[in-house]
Every structure is written in structure tokens, then in C-alpha cells.
mmCIF file of C-alpha atoms in Angstrom:
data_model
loop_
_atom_site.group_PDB
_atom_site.id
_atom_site.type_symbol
_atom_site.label_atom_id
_atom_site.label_comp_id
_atom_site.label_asym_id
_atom_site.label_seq_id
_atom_site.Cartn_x
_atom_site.Cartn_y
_atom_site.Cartn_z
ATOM 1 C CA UNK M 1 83.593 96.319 180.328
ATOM 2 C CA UNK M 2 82.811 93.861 182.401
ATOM 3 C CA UNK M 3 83.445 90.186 181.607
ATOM 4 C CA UNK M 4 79.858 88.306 181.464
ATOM 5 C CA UNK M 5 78.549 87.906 178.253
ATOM 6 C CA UNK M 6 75.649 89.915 179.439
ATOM 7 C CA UNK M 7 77.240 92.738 180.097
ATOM 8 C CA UNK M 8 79.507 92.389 177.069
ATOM 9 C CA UNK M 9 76.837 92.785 174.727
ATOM 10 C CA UNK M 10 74.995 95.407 176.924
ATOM 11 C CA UNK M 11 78.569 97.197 176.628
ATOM 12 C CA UNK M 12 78.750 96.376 172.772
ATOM 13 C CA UNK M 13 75.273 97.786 171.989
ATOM 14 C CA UNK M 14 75.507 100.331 173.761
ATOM 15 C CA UNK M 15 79.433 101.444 172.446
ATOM 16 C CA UNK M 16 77.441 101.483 169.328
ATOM 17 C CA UNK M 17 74.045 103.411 169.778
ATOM 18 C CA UNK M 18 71.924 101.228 171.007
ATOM 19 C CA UNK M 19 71.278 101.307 174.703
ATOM 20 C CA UNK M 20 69.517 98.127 175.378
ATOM 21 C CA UNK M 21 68.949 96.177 178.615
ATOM 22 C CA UNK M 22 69.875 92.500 177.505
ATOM 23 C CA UNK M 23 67.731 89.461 179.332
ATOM 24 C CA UNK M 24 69.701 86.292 179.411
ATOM 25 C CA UNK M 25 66.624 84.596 177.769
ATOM 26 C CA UNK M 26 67.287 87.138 174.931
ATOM 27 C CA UNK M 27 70.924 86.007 174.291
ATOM 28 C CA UNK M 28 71.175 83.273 171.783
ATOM 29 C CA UNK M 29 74.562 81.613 170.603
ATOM 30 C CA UNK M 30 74.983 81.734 166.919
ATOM 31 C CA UNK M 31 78.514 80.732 166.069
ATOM 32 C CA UNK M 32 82.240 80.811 167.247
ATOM 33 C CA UNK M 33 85.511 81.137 166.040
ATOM 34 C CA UNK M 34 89.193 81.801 166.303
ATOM 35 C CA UNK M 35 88.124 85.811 165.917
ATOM 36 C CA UNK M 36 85.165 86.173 167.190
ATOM 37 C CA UNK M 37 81.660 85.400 168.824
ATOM 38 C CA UNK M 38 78.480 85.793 167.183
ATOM 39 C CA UNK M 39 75.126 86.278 168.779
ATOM 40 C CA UNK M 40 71.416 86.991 168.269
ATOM 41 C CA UNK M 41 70.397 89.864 170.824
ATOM 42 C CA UNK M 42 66.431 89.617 170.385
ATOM 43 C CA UNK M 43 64.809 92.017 172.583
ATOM 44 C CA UNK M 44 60.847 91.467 173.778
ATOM 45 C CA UNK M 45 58.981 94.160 172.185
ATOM 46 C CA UNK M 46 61.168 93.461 168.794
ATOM 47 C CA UNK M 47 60.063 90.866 166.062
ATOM 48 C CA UNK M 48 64.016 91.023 164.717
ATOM 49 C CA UNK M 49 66.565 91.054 166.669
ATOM 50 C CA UNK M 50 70.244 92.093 166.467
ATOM 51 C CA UNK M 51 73.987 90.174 165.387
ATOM 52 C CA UNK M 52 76.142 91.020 167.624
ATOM 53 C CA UNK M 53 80.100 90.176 166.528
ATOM 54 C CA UNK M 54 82.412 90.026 169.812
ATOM 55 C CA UNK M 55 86.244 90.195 168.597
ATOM 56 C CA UNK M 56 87.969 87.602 170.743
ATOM 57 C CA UNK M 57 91.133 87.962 170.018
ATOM 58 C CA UNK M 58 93.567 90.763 172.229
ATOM 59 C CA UNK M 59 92.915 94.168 169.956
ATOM 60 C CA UNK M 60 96.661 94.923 169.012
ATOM 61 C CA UNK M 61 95.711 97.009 165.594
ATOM 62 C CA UNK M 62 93.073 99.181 165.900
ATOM 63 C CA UNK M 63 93.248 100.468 161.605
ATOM 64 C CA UNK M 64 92.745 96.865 160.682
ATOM 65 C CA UNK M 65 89.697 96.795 162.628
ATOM 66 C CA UNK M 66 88.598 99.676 161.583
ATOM 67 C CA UNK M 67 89.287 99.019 157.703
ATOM 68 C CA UNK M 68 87.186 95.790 158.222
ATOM 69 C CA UNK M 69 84.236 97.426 159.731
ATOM 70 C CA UNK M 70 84.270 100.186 157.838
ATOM 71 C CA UNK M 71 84.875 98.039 154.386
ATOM 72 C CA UNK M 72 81.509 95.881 155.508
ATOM 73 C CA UNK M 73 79.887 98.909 156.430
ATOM 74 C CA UNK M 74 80.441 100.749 152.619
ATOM 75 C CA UNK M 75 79.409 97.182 151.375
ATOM 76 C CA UNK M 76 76.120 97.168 152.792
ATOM 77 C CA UNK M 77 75.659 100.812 152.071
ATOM 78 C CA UNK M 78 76.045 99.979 147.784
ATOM 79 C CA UNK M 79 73.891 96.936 148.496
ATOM 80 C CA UNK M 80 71.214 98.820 149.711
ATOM 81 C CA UNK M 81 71.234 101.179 146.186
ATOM 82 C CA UNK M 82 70.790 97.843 144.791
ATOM 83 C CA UNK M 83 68.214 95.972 146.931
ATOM 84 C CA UNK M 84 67.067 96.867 150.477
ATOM 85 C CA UNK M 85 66.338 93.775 151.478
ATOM 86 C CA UNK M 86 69.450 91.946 150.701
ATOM 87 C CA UNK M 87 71.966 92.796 153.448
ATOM 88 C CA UNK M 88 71.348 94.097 157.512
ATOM 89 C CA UNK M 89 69.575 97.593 157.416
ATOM 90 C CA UNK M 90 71.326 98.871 160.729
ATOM 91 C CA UNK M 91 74.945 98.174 161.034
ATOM 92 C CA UNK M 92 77.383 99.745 163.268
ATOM 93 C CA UNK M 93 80.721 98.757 165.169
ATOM 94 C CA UNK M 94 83.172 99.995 167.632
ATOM 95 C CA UNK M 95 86.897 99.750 168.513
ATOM 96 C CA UNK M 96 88.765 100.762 171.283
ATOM 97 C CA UNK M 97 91.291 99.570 173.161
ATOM 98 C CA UNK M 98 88.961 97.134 175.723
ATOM 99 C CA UNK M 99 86.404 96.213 172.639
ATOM 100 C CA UNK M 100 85.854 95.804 169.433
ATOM 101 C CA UNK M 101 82.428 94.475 168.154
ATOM 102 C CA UNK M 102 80.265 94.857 165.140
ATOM 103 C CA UNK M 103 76.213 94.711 165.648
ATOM 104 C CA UNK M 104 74.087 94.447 162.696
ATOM 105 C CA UNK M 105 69.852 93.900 161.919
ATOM 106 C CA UNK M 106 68.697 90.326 161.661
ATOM 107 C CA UNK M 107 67.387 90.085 158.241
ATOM 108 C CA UNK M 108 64.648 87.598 158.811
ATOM 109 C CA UNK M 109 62.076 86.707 161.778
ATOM 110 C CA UNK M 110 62.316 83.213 160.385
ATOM 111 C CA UNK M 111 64.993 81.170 160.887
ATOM 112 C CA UNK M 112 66.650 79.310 157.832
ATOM 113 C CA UNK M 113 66.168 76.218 159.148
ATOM 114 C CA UNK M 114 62.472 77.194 159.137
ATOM 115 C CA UNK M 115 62.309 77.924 155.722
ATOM 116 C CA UNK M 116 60.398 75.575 153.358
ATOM 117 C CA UNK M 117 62.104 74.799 149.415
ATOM 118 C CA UNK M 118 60.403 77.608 148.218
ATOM 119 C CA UNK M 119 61.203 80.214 150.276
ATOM 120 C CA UNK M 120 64.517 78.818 149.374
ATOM 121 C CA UNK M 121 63.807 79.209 145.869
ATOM 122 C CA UNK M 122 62.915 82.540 145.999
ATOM 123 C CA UNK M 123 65.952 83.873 148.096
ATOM 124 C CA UNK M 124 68.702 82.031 145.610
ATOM 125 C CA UNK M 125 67.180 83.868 142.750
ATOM 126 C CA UNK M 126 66.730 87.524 144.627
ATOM 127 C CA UNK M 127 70.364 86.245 146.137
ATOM 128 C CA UNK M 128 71.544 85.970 142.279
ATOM 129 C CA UNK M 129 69.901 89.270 140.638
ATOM 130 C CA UNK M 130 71.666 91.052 143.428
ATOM 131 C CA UNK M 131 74.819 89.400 142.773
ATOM 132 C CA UNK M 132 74.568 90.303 139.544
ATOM 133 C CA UNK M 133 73.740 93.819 140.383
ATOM 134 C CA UNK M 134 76.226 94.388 142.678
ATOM 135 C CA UNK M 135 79.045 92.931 140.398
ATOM 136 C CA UNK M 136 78.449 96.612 138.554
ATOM 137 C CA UNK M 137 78.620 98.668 141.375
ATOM 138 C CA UNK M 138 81.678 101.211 142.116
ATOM 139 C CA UNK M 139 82.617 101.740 145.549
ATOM 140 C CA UNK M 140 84.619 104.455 144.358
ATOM 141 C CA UNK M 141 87.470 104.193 146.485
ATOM 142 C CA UNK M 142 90.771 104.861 145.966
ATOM 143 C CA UNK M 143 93.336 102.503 144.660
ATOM 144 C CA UNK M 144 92.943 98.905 144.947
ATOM 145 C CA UNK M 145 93.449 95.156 146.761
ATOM 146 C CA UNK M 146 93.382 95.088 150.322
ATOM 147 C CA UNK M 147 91.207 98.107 152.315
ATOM 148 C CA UNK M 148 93.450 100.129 154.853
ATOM 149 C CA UNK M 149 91.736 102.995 156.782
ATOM 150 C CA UNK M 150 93.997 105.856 157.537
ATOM 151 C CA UNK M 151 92.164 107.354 160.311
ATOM 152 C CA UNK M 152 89.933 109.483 157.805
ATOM 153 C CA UNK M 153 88.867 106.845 154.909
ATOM 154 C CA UNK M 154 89.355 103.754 153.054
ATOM 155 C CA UNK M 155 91.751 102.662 150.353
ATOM 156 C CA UNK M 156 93.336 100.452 148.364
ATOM 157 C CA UNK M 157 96.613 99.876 149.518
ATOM 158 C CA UNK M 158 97.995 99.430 146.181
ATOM 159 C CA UNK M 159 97.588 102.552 143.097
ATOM 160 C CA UNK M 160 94.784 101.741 140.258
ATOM 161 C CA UNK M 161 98.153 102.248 137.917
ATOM 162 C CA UNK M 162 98.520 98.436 138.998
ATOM 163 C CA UNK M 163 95.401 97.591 137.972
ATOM 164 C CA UNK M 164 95.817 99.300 134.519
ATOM 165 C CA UNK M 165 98.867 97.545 134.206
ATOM 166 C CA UNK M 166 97.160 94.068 134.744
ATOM 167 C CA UNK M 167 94.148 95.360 132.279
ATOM 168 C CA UNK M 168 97.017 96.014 129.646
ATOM 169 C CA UNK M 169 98.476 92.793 130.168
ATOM 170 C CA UNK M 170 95.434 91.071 130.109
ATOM 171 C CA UNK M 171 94.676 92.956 127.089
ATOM 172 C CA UNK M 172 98.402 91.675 125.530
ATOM 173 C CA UNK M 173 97.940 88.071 126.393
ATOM 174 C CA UNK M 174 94.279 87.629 125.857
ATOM 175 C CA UNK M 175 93.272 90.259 123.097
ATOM 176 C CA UNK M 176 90.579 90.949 125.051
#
């Protein structure tokens, strides 16, 4: 892809199902770091717009990226079994060899800075609930610690026998 930012993120959304023509007045800087660059992609007819994640950095391993995206992606899919609202409705990401992005859903037409106390209110204690919630969810993967993606589907790169092991111990130490 081309270099400008505008055709970056026409390239990004586009590497990722959405085909939209991108306005420079529709491109708003969100934040930066050593990884990546984050912008809102709000197009006209749309209330909400779109994150769009730029990796930054020279893509030298392609599973990692992967096993990132596709470890946010299966979070947002248990989220959603637990409260809709909560985390980006449409996510999707792509990595090849000249890109790798991630674009998600804004959640709000309001910016937080916008928001008055009780709006405030009201998301820390939906924010908590669904904490809560989600802290009983299984993602049903196998094995356990850091995600790797082996071309076909996540995992834990270490066995659940570990985790046993540390439950036992626990167990031993604690008598709990």
C-alpha cells in the first residue's frame, strides 16, 4: 500500500471488509505508540465511526500477530454472550507481509470527554457487572498462559497439567 495515511487506512479497511472511501476531514488522530497508530475513521452518512490500529513496527512474525488479533477477537466474541454493549460489535484485522492492522466499531457517538458524572456513573457500574461476568466465562481453549496461533487456532502455550499442578499446590500451601 501506499504510504499516506489516507491511503493506509483506505488499504486497512478495505484488507479487512470494508471498502470505504476515506475523506481527510474523516481521519481523526487518536493515539500513538511504539507499536502502533490509532485512529477514528468516521465516515459521513455514519453516526459511529471506526478504530483503526496501524502496526508500526516492520512485521517480522506474522503468528504473533495473528495470536493477538485473533486472542482480542475471541475476547470480544465471550463479551458479547455477556453484554452487547460492552466491547466493539465489528472487529476484524489483517496481516500480511506489507500490513498488519486491526479495525474495530466505535462504541459511543459521544466522546468521553463529553460525558457528564453520571453517564460516568452508569458506565463504571455496567463496566463492573461485566467484569464480574466475564471473570466466569471459559474461552475454552486449549492449554494455558500466553496465546500462540498455529496457523489453524489458538492455544496456550503451556499444558492445563501446569495449571493443575499450581491448583494442587495452592491447595497444599493454602488449604484452600
Amino acid at each position: 500500500p501506499s504510504h499516506t495515511l489516507r491511503n493506509q487506512l483506505e488499504y486497512a479497511l478495505g484488507a479487512c471488509g470494508l471498502p470505504i472511501s476515506v475523506k481527510p476531514e474523516q481521519i481523526h488522530f487518536l493515539h500513538q505508540n511504539t507499536q502502533s497508530c490509532t485512529y477514528t475513521v468516521r465516515p459521513v452518512a455514519q453516526k459511529r465511526g471506526f478504530i483503526v490500529r496501524i502496526y508500526r513496527s516492520p512485521i517480522t512474525d506474522q503468528t504473533a500477530l495473528h495470536a493477538h488479533y485473533m486472542a482480542q477477537s475471541l475476547y470480544y466474541r465471550l463479551a458479547h454472550h455477556v453484554n452487547d454493549a460492552v466491547c466493539p460489535s465489528i472487529f476484524h484485522y489483517h496481516v500480511d507481509n506489507d500490513l498488519a492492522c486491526s479495525i474495530e466499531s466505535e462504541l459511543t457517538a459521544v466522546p468521553h470527554h463529553q460525558m457528564c458524572p453520571t453517564e460516568w456513573l452508569q458506565m463504571g457500574q455496567t463496566l463492573g457487572t461485566f467484569i464480574g461476568r466475564m471473570n466466569q466465562k471459559s474461552a475454552h481453549l486449549q492449554g494455558m498462559g500466553t496465546l500462540s496461533w498455529n496457523g489453524a487456532k489458538l492455544f496456550g502455550e503451556n499444558p492445563l497439567v501446569n495449571l493443575r499442578l499450581i491448583e494442587r499446590a495452592s491447595y497444599i500451601v493454602t488449604g484452600k
